[in-house]
Coordinates of C-alpha atoms in Angstrom, one line a residue:
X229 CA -11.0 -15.3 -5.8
X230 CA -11.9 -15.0 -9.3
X231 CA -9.4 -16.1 -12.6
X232 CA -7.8 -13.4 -14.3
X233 CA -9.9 -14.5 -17.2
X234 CA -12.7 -13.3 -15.1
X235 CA -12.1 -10.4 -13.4
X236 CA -15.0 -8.2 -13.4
X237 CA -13.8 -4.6 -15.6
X238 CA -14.3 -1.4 -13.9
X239 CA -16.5 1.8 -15.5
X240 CA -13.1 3.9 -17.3
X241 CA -15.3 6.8 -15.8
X242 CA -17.1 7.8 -13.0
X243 CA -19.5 10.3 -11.9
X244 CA -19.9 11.2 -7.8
X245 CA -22.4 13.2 -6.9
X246 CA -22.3 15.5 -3.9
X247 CA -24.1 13.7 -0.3
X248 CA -27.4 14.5 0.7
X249 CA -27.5 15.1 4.6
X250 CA -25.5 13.2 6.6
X251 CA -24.4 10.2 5.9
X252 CA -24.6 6.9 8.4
X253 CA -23.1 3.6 7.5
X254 CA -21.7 0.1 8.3
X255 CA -19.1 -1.9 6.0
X256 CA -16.1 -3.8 5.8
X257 CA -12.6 -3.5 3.9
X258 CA -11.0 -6.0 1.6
X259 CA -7.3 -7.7 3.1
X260 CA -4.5 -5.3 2.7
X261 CA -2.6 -5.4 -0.3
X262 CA 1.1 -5.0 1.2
X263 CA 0.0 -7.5 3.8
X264 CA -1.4 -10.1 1.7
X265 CA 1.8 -9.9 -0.9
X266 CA 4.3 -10.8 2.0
X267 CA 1.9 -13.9 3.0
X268 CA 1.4 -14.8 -0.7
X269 CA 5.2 -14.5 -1.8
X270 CA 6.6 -16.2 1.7
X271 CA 4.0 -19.2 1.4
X272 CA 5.1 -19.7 -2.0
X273 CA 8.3 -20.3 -1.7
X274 CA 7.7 -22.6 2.2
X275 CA 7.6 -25.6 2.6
X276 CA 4.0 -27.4 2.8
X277 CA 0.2 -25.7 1.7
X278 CA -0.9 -22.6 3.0
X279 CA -4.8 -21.2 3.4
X280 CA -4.2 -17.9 3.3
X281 CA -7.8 -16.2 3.8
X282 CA -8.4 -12.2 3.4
X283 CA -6.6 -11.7 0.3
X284 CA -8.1 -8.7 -1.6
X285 CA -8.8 -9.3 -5.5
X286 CA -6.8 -6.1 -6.3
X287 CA -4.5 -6.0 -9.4
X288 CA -1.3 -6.1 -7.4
X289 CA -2.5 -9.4 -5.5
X290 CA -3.5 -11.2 -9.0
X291 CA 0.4 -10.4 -9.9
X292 CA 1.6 -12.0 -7.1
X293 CA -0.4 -15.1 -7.7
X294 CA 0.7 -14.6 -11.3
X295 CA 4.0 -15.2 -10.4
X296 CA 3.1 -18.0 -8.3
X297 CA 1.6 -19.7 -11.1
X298 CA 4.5 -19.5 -13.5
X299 CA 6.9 -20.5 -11.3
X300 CA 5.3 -23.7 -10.9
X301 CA 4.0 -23.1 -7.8
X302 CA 0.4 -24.7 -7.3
X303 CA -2.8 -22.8 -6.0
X304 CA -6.6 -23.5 -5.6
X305 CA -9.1 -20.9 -5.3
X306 CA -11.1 -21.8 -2.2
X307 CA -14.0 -18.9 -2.2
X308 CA -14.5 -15.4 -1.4
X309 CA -11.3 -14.2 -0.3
X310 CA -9.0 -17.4 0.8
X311 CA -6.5 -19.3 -1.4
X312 CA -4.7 -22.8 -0.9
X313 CA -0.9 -22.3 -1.7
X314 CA 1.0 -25.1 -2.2
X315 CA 4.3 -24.1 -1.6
X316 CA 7.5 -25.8 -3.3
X317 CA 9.8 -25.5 -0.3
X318 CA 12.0 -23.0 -2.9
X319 CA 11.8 -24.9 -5.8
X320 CA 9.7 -25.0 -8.6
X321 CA 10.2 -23.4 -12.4
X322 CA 13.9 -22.9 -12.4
X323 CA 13.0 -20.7 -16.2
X324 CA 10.4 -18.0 -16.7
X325 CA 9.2 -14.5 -17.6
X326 CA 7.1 -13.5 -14.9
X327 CA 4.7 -10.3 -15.7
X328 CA 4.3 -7.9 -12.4
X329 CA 2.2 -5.1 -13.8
X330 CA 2.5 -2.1 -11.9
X331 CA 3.0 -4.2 -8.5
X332 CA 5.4 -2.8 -6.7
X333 CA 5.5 -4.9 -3.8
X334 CA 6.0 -8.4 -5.8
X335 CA 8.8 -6.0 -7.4
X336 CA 10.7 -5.4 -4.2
X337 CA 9.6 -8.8 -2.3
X338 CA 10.2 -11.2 -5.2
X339 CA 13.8 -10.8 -7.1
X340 CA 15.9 -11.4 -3.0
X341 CA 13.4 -14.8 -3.2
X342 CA 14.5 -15.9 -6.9
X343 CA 18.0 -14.5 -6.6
X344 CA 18.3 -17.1 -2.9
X345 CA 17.6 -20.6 -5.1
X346 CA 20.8 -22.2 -6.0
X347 CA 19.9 -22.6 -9.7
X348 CA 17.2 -21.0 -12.3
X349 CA 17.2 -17.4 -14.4
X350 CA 13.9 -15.3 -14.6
X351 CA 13.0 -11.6 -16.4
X352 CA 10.6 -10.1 -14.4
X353 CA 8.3 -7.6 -16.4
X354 CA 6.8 -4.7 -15.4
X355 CA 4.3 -1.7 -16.6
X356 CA 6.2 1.8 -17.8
X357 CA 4.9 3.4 -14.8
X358 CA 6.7 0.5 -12.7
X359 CA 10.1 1.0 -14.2
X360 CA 10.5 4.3 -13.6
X361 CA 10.5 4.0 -10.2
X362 CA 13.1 3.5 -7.4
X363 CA 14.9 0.1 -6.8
X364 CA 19.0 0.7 -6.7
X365 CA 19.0 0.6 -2.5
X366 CA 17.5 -3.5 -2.4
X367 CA 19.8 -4.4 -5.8
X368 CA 22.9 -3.0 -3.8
X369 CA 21.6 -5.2 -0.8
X370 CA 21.4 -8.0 -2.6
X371 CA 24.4 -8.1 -4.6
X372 CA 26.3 -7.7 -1.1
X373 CA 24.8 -10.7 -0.5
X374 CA 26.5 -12.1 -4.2
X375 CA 23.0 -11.9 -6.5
X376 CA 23.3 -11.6 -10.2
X377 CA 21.0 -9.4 -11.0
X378 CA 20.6 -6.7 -13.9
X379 CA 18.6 -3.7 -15.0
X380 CA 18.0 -1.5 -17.9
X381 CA 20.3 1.5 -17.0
X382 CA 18.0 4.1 -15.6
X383 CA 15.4 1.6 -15.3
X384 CA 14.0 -1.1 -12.8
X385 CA 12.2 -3.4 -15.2
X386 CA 13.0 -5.5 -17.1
X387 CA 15.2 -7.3 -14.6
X388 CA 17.0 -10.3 -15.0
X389 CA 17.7 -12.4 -12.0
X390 CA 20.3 -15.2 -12.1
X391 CA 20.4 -17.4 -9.3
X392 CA 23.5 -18.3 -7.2
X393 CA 22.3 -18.6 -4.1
X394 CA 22.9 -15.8 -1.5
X395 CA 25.7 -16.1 1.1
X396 CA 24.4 -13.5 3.5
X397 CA 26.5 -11.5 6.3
X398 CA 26.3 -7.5 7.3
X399 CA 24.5 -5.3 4.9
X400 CA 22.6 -1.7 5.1
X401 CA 19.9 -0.4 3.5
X402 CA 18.1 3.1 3.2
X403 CA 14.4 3.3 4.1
X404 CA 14.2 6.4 3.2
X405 CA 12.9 6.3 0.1
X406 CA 10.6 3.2 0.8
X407 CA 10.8 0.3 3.8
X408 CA 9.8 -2.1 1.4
X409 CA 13.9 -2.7 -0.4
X410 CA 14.4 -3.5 3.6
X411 CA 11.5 -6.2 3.8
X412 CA 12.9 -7.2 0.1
X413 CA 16.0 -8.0 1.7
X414 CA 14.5 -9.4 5.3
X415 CA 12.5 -11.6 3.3
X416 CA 15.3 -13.3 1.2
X417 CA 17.7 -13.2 4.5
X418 CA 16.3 -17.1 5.6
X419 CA 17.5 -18.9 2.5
X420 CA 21.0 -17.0 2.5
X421 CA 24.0 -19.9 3.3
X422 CA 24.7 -18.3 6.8
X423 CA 23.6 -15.5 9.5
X424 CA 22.1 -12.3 7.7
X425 CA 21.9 -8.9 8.9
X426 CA 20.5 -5.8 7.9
X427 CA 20.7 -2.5 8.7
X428 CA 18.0 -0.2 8.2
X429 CA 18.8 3.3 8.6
X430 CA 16.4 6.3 7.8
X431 CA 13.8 4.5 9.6
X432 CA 11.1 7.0 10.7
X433 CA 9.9 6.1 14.4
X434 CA 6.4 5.3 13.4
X435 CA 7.6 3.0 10.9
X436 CA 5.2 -0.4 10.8
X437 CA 6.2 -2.2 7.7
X438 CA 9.1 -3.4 8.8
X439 CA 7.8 -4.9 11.9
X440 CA 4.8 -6.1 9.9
X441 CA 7.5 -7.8 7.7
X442 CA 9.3 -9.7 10.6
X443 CA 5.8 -11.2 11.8
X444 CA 4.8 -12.5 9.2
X445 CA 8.2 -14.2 8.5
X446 CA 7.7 -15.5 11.8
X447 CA 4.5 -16.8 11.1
X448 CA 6.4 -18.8 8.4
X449 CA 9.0 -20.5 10.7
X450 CA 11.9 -17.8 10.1
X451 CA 14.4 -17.1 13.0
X452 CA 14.0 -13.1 13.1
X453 CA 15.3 -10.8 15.5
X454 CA 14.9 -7.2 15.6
X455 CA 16.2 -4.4 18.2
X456 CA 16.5 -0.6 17.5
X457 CA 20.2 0.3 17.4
X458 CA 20.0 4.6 17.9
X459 CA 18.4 5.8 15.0
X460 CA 18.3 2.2 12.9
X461 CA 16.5 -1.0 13.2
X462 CA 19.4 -3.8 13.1
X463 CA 17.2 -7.2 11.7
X464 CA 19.2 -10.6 12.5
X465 CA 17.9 -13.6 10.3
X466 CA 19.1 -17.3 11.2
X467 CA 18.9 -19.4 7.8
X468 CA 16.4 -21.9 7.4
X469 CA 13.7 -21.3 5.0
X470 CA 9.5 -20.8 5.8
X471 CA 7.1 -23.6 6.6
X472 CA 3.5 -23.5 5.5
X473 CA 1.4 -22.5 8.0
X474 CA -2.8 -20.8 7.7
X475 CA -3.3 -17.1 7.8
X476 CA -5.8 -14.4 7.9
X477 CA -4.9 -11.0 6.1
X478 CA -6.2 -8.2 8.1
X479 CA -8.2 -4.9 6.8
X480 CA -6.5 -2.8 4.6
X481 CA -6.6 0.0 7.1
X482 CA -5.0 2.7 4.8
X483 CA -8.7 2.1 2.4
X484 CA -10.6 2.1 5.7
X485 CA -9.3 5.4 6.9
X486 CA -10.8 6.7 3.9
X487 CA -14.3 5.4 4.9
X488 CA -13.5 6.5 8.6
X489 CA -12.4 9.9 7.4
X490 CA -16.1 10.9 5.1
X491 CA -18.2 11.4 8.2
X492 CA -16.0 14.7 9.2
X493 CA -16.4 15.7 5.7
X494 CA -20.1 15.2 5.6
X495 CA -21.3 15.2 9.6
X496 CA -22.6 11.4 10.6
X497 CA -21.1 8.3 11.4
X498 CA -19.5 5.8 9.6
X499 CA -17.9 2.3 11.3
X500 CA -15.2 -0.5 9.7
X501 CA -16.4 -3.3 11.2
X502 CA -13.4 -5.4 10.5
X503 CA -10.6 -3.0 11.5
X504 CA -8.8 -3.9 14.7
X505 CA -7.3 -1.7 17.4
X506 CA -4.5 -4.0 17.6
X507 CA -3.3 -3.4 13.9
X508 CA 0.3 -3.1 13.0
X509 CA -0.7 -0.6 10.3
X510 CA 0.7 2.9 10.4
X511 CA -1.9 4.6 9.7
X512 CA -3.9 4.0 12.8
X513 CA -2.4 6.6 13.9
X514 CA -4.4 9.2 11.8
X515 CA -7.5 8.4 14.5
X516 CA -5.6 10.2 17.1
X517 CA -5.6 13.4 15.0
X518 CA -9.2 13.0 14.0
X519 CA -10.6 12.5 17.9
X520 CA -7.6 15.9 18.1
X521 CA -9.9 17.7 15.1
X522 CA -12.9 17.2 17.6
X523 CA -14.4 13.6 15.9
X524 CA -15.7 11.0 18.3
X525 CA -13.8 7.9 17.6
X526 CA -14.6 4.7 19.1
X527 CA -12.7 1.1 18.7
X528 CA -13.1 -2.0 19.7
X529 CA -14.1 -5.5 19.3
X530 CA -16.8 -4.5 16.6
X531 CA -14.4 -2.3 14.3
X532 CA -13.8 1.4 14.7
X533 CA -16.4 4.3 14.1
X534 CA -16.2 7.9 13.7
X535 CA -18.6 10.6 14.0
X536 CA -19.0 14.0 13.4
X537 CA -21.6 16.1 14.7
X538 CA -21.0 19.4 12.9
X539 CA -19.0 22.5 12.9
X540 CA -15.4 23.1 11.1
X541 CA -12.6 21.4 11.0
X542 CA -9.6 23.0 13.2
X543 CA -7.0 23.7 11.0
X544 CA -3.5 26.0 10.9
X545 CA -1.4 23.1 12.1
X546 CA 1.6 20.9 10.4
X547 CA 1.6 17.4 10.8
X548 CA 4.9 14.9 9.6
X549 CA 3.4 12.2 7.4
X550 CA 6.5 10.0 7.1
X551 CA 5.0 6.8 8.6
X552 CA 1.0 7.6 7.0
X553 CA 2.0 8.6 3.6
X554 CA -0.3 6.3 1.8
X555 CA -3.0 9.0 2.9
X556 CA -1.5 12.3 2.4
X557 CA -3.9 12.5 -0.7
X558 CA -7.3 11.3 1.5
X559 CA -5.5 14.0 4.5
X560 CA -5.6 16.8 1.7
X561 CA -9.2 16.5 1.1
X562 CA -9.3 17.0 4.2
X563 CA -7.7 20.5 4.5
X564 CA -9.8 22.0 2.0
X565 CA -12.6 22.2 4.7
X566 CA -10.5 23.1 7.7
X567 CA -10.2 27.0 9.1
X568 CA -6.7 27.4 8.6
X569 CA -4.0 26.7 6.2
X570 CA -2.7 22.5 6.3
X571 CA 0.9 21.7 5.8
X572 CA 1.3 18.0 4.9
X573 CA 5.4 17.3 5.3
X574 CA 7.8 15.2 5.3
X575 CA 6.2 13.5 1.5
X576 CA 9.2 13.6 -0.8
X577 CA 9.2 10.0 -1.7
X578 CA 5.5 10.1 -2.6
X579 CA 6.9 12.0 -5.9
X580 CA 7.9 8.5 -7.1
X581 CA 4.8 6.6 -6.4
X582 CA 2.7 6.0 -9.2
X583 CA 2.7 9.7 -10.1
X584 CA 4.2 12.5 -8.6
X585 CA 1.3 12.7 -5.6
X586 CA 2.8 16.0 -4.7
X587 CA 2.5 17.7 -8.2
X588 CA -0.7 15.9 -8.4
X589 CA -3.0 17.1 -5.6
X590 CA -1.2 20.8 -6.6
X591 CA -2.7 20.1 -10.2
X592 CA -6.1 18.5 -8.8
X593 CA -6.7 21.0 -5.8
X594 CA -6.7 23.7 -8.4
X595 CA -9.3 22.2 -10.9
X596 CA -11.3 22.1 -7.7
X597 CA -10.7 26.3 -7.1
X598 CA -8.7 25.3 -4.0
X599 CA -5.3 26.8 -3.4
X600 CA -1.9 25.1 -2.4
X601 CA 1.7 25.1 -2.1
X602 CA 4.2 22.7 -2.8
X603 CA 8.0 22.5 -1.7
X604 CA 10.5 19.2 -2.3
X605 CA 8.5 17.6 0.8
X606 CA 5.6 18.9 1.7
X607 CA 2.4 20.5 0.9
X608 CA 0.1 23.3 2.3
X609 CA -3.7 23.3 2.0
X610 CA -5.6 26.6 2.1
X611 CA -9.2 26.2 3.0
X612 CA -12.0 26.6 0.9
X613 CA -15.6 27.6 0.9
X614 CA -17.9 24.6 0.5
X615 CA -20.0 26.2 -1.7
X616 CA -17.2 27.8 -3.9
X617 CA -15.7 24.4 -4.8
X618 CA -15.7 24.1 -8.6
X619 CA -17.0 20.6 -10.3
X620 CA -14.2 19.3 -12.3
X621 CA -13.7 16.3 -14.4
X622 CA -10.1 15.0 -13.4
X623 CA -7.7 12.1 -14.4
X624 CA -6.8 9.6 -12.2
X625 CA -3.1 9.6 -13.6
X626 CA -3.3 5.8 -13.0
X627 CA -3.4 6.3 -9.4
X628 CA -5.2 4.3 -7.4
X629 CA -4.9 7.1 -4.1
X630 CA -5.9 9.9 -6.3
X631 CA -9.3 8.1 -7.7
X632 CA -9.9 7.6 -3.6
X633 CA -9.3 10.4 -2.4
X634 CA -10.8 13.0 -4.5
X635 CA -13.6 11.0 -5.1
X636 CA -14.2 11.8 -1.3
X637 CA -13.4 15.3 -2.2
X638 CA -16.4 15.5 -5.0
X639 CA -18.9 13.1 -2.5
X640 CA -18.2 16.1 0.2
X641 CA -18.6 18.9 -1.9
X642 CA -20.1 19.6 -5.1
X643 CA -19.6 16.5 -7.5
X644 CA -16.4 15.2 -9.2
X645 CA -16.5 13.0 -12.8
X646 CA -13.0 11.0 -12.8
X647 CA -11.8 9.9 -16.1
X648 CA -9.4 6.3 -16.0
X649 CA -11.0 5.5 -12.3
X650 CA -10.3 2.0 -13.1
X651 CA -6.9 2.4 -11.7
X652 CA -8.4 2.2 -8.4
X653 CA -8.5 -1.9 -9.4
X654 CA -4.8 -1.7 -8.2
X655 CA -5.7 -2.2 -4.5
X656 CA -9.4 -1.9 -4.3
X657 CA -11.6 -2.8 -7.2
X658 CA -14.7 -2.6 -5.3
X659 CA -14.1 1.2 -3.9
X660 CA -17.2 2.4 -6.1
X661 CA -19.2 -0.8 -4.5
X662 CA -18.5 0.1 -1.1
X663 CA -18.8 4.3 -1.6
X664 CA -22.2 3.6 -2.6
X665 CA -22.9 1.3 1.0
X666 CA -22.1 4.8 2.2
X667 CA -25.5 6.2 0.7
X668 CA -23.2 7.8 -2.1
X669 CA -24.4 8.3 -5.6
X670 CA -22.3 6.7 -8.3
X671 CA -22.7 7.2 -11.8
X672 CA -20.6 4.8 -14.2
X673 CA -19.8 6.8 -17.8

């Protein structure tokens, strides 16, 4: 991976010009950010080096190696896409300000990890955008646990942790407004002085992360068991710390389904070759309703494709997007070219991602000419003629799902220019790189 000092800067604007016929293509995805920022945080504070290969040269995973860094903690770029970590078996910088940006996984994941040493005091510093959102349900956690840490009122960030140490026992946590304050605390659980465990309640039933969570802590030596209790996940964690130990970061699947979801918008084919069948991702699940909507979708060894041979998209249906949220926007897009009406629910968190997503695909749809509704939760889509589809210029609002997905949305119908589409650098800096593999025009300016 590249230095901060030379990451490559992204066109502010961006022009995408409407597809010419149908479009046919083969690429792969970058390592998944949320993935990646478990591995890089757990190996980190383990004991012994870690190769971790597949990790995506996103904004949010430069944080976490940023934090790495200035805690001491020792890492060699190895090349393309793999690091060597040399973990400090939870020690390292016992002093530091460490600057998160608007990463809000090394947000959730990192203050349980600091707050478990026996000794050290950090502020963690975060964009605007970062400290307005959500936090309270993992600081509750972990003060139950005997963490000294503090927050602006009404804010996240700044945050000072003090360490103490954490003594563990019984706590619950929410997921309803995000599983990650669960995988905050899961994480933390195998330095606490004795037994941990956590109960997750609100846990949709096609929740991944958390699962995703407890592998990889397994992958690190942790003693983790999970069982569903009725409606909750109950997480048992013995202490004893992680161990070094190689990994590959898989796909991000939630940028793939983007790239699996053009060819119904503009009839061909399109294959992720590095996308496996046997992903943990939640999102996998959105290829079941696309073979539903009448797309051939094959998986295997190779990756997955999808194809689309023509006609429109069945709509007039509701789907609960709980577990998939991360492509509500990309799902949207969507909509506009189905038959009927499209009623996205079950969203209200996404208000307190890095925009309000809700408010924003109401406020993008109609720059577009395409009509919806918006409740507290959920959003309805009302078709719209191809040919009637305006060609806006639109803001990103500094969200990386929004430069995605209605880029798709301009590629499919008449052309979109997005203004700040370097916030897509959050996750997936080379989006514009890889639209273009499509066959996709790309103007920078």
């Amino acid at each position: 991976m590249e230095s901060d000092a030379l990451e490559k800067k992204l066109p502010a604007t961006v022009t995408v010009t409407p597809a010419r016929g149908k479009l046919d293509y083969s690429l792969d995805i970058p390592g998944s950010k949320s993935i990646a920022n478990r591995v890089l945080l757990l190996a980190g504070m383990a004991a012994g080096a870690t190769v971790a290969a597949g990790i995506p040269d996103g904004d949010d995973s430069r944080a976490a190696l940023r934090c790495l860094r200035d805690l001491g903690i020792a890492v060699d770029s190895l090349g393309n896409d793999s690091v060597r970590i040399h973990g400090r078996g939870h020690g390292g910088i016992r002093s530091a300000t460490l600057n998160i940006g608007s990463a809000g996984t090394v947000g959730r994941f990192l203050p349980g990890l600091l707050a478990s040493m026996e000794t050290g005091e950090w502020t963690l510093q975060s964009t605007e955008q970062l400290a307005g959102r959500p936090i309270q349900p993992l600081l509750d956690g972990l003060r139950r646990w005997g963490a000294d840490i503090s927050v602006p009122d009404g804010a996240s960030f700044p945050m000072r942790v003090r360490a103490t140490g954490l003594r563990g026992g019984d706590v619950a946590v929410s997921a309803a407004a995000s599983s990650q304050f669960a995988s905050g605390l899961l994480m933390a659980a195998p330095y606490c002085r004795a037994e941990a465990v956590v109960r997750i309640t609100d846990v949709d039933r096609e929740e991944r992360y958390i699962d995703t969570t407890a592998e990889i802590m397994r992958h690190f030596g942790a003693a983790i068991r999970t069982e569903r209790v009725g409606a909750d996940v109950v997480a048992t964690v013995t202490p004893g710390g992680y161990v070094g130990h190689d990994i590959h970061v898989e796909a991000d699947l939630n940028a793939a389904l983007n790239f699996l979801l053009l060819p119904i918008l503009t009839g061909g084919r399109g294959t992720v070759t590095n996308v496996s069948p046997d992903t943990r991702q939640p999102g996998y699940k959105l290829l079941d309703l696309f073979r539903r909507l009448g797309a051939v979708v094959a998986a295997g060894p190779d990756g997955v494709s999808v194809s689309w041979s023509g006609g429109t998209v069945p709509g007039g249906f509701d789907i609960d997007m709980r577990a998939m949220s991360e492509m509500a926007m990309s799902l949207a897009v969507l909509a506009v070219f189905a038959d009927g009406p499209v009623t996205l629910t079950n969203l209200g968190h996404i208000r307190n991602h890095e925009t309000d997503r809700l408010a924003a695909v109401s406020q993008i749809m109609t720059t577009f000419g395409v009509r919806s509704e918006e409740g507290p939760d959920w959003i309805r889509i009302h078709p719209c003629d191809r040919s009637s589809l305006k060609t806006p210029t639109i803001d990103s609002l500094n969200d990386h799902r929004v430069v995605m997905a209605f880029s798709l949305l301009g590629l499919a119908a008449n052309g979109v220019t997005i203004t700040n589409a370097d916030a897509v650098s959050k996750t997936f800096p080379g989006f514009f790189d890889k639209l273009r593999q499509t066959g996709a025009e790309v103007l920078d300016g």
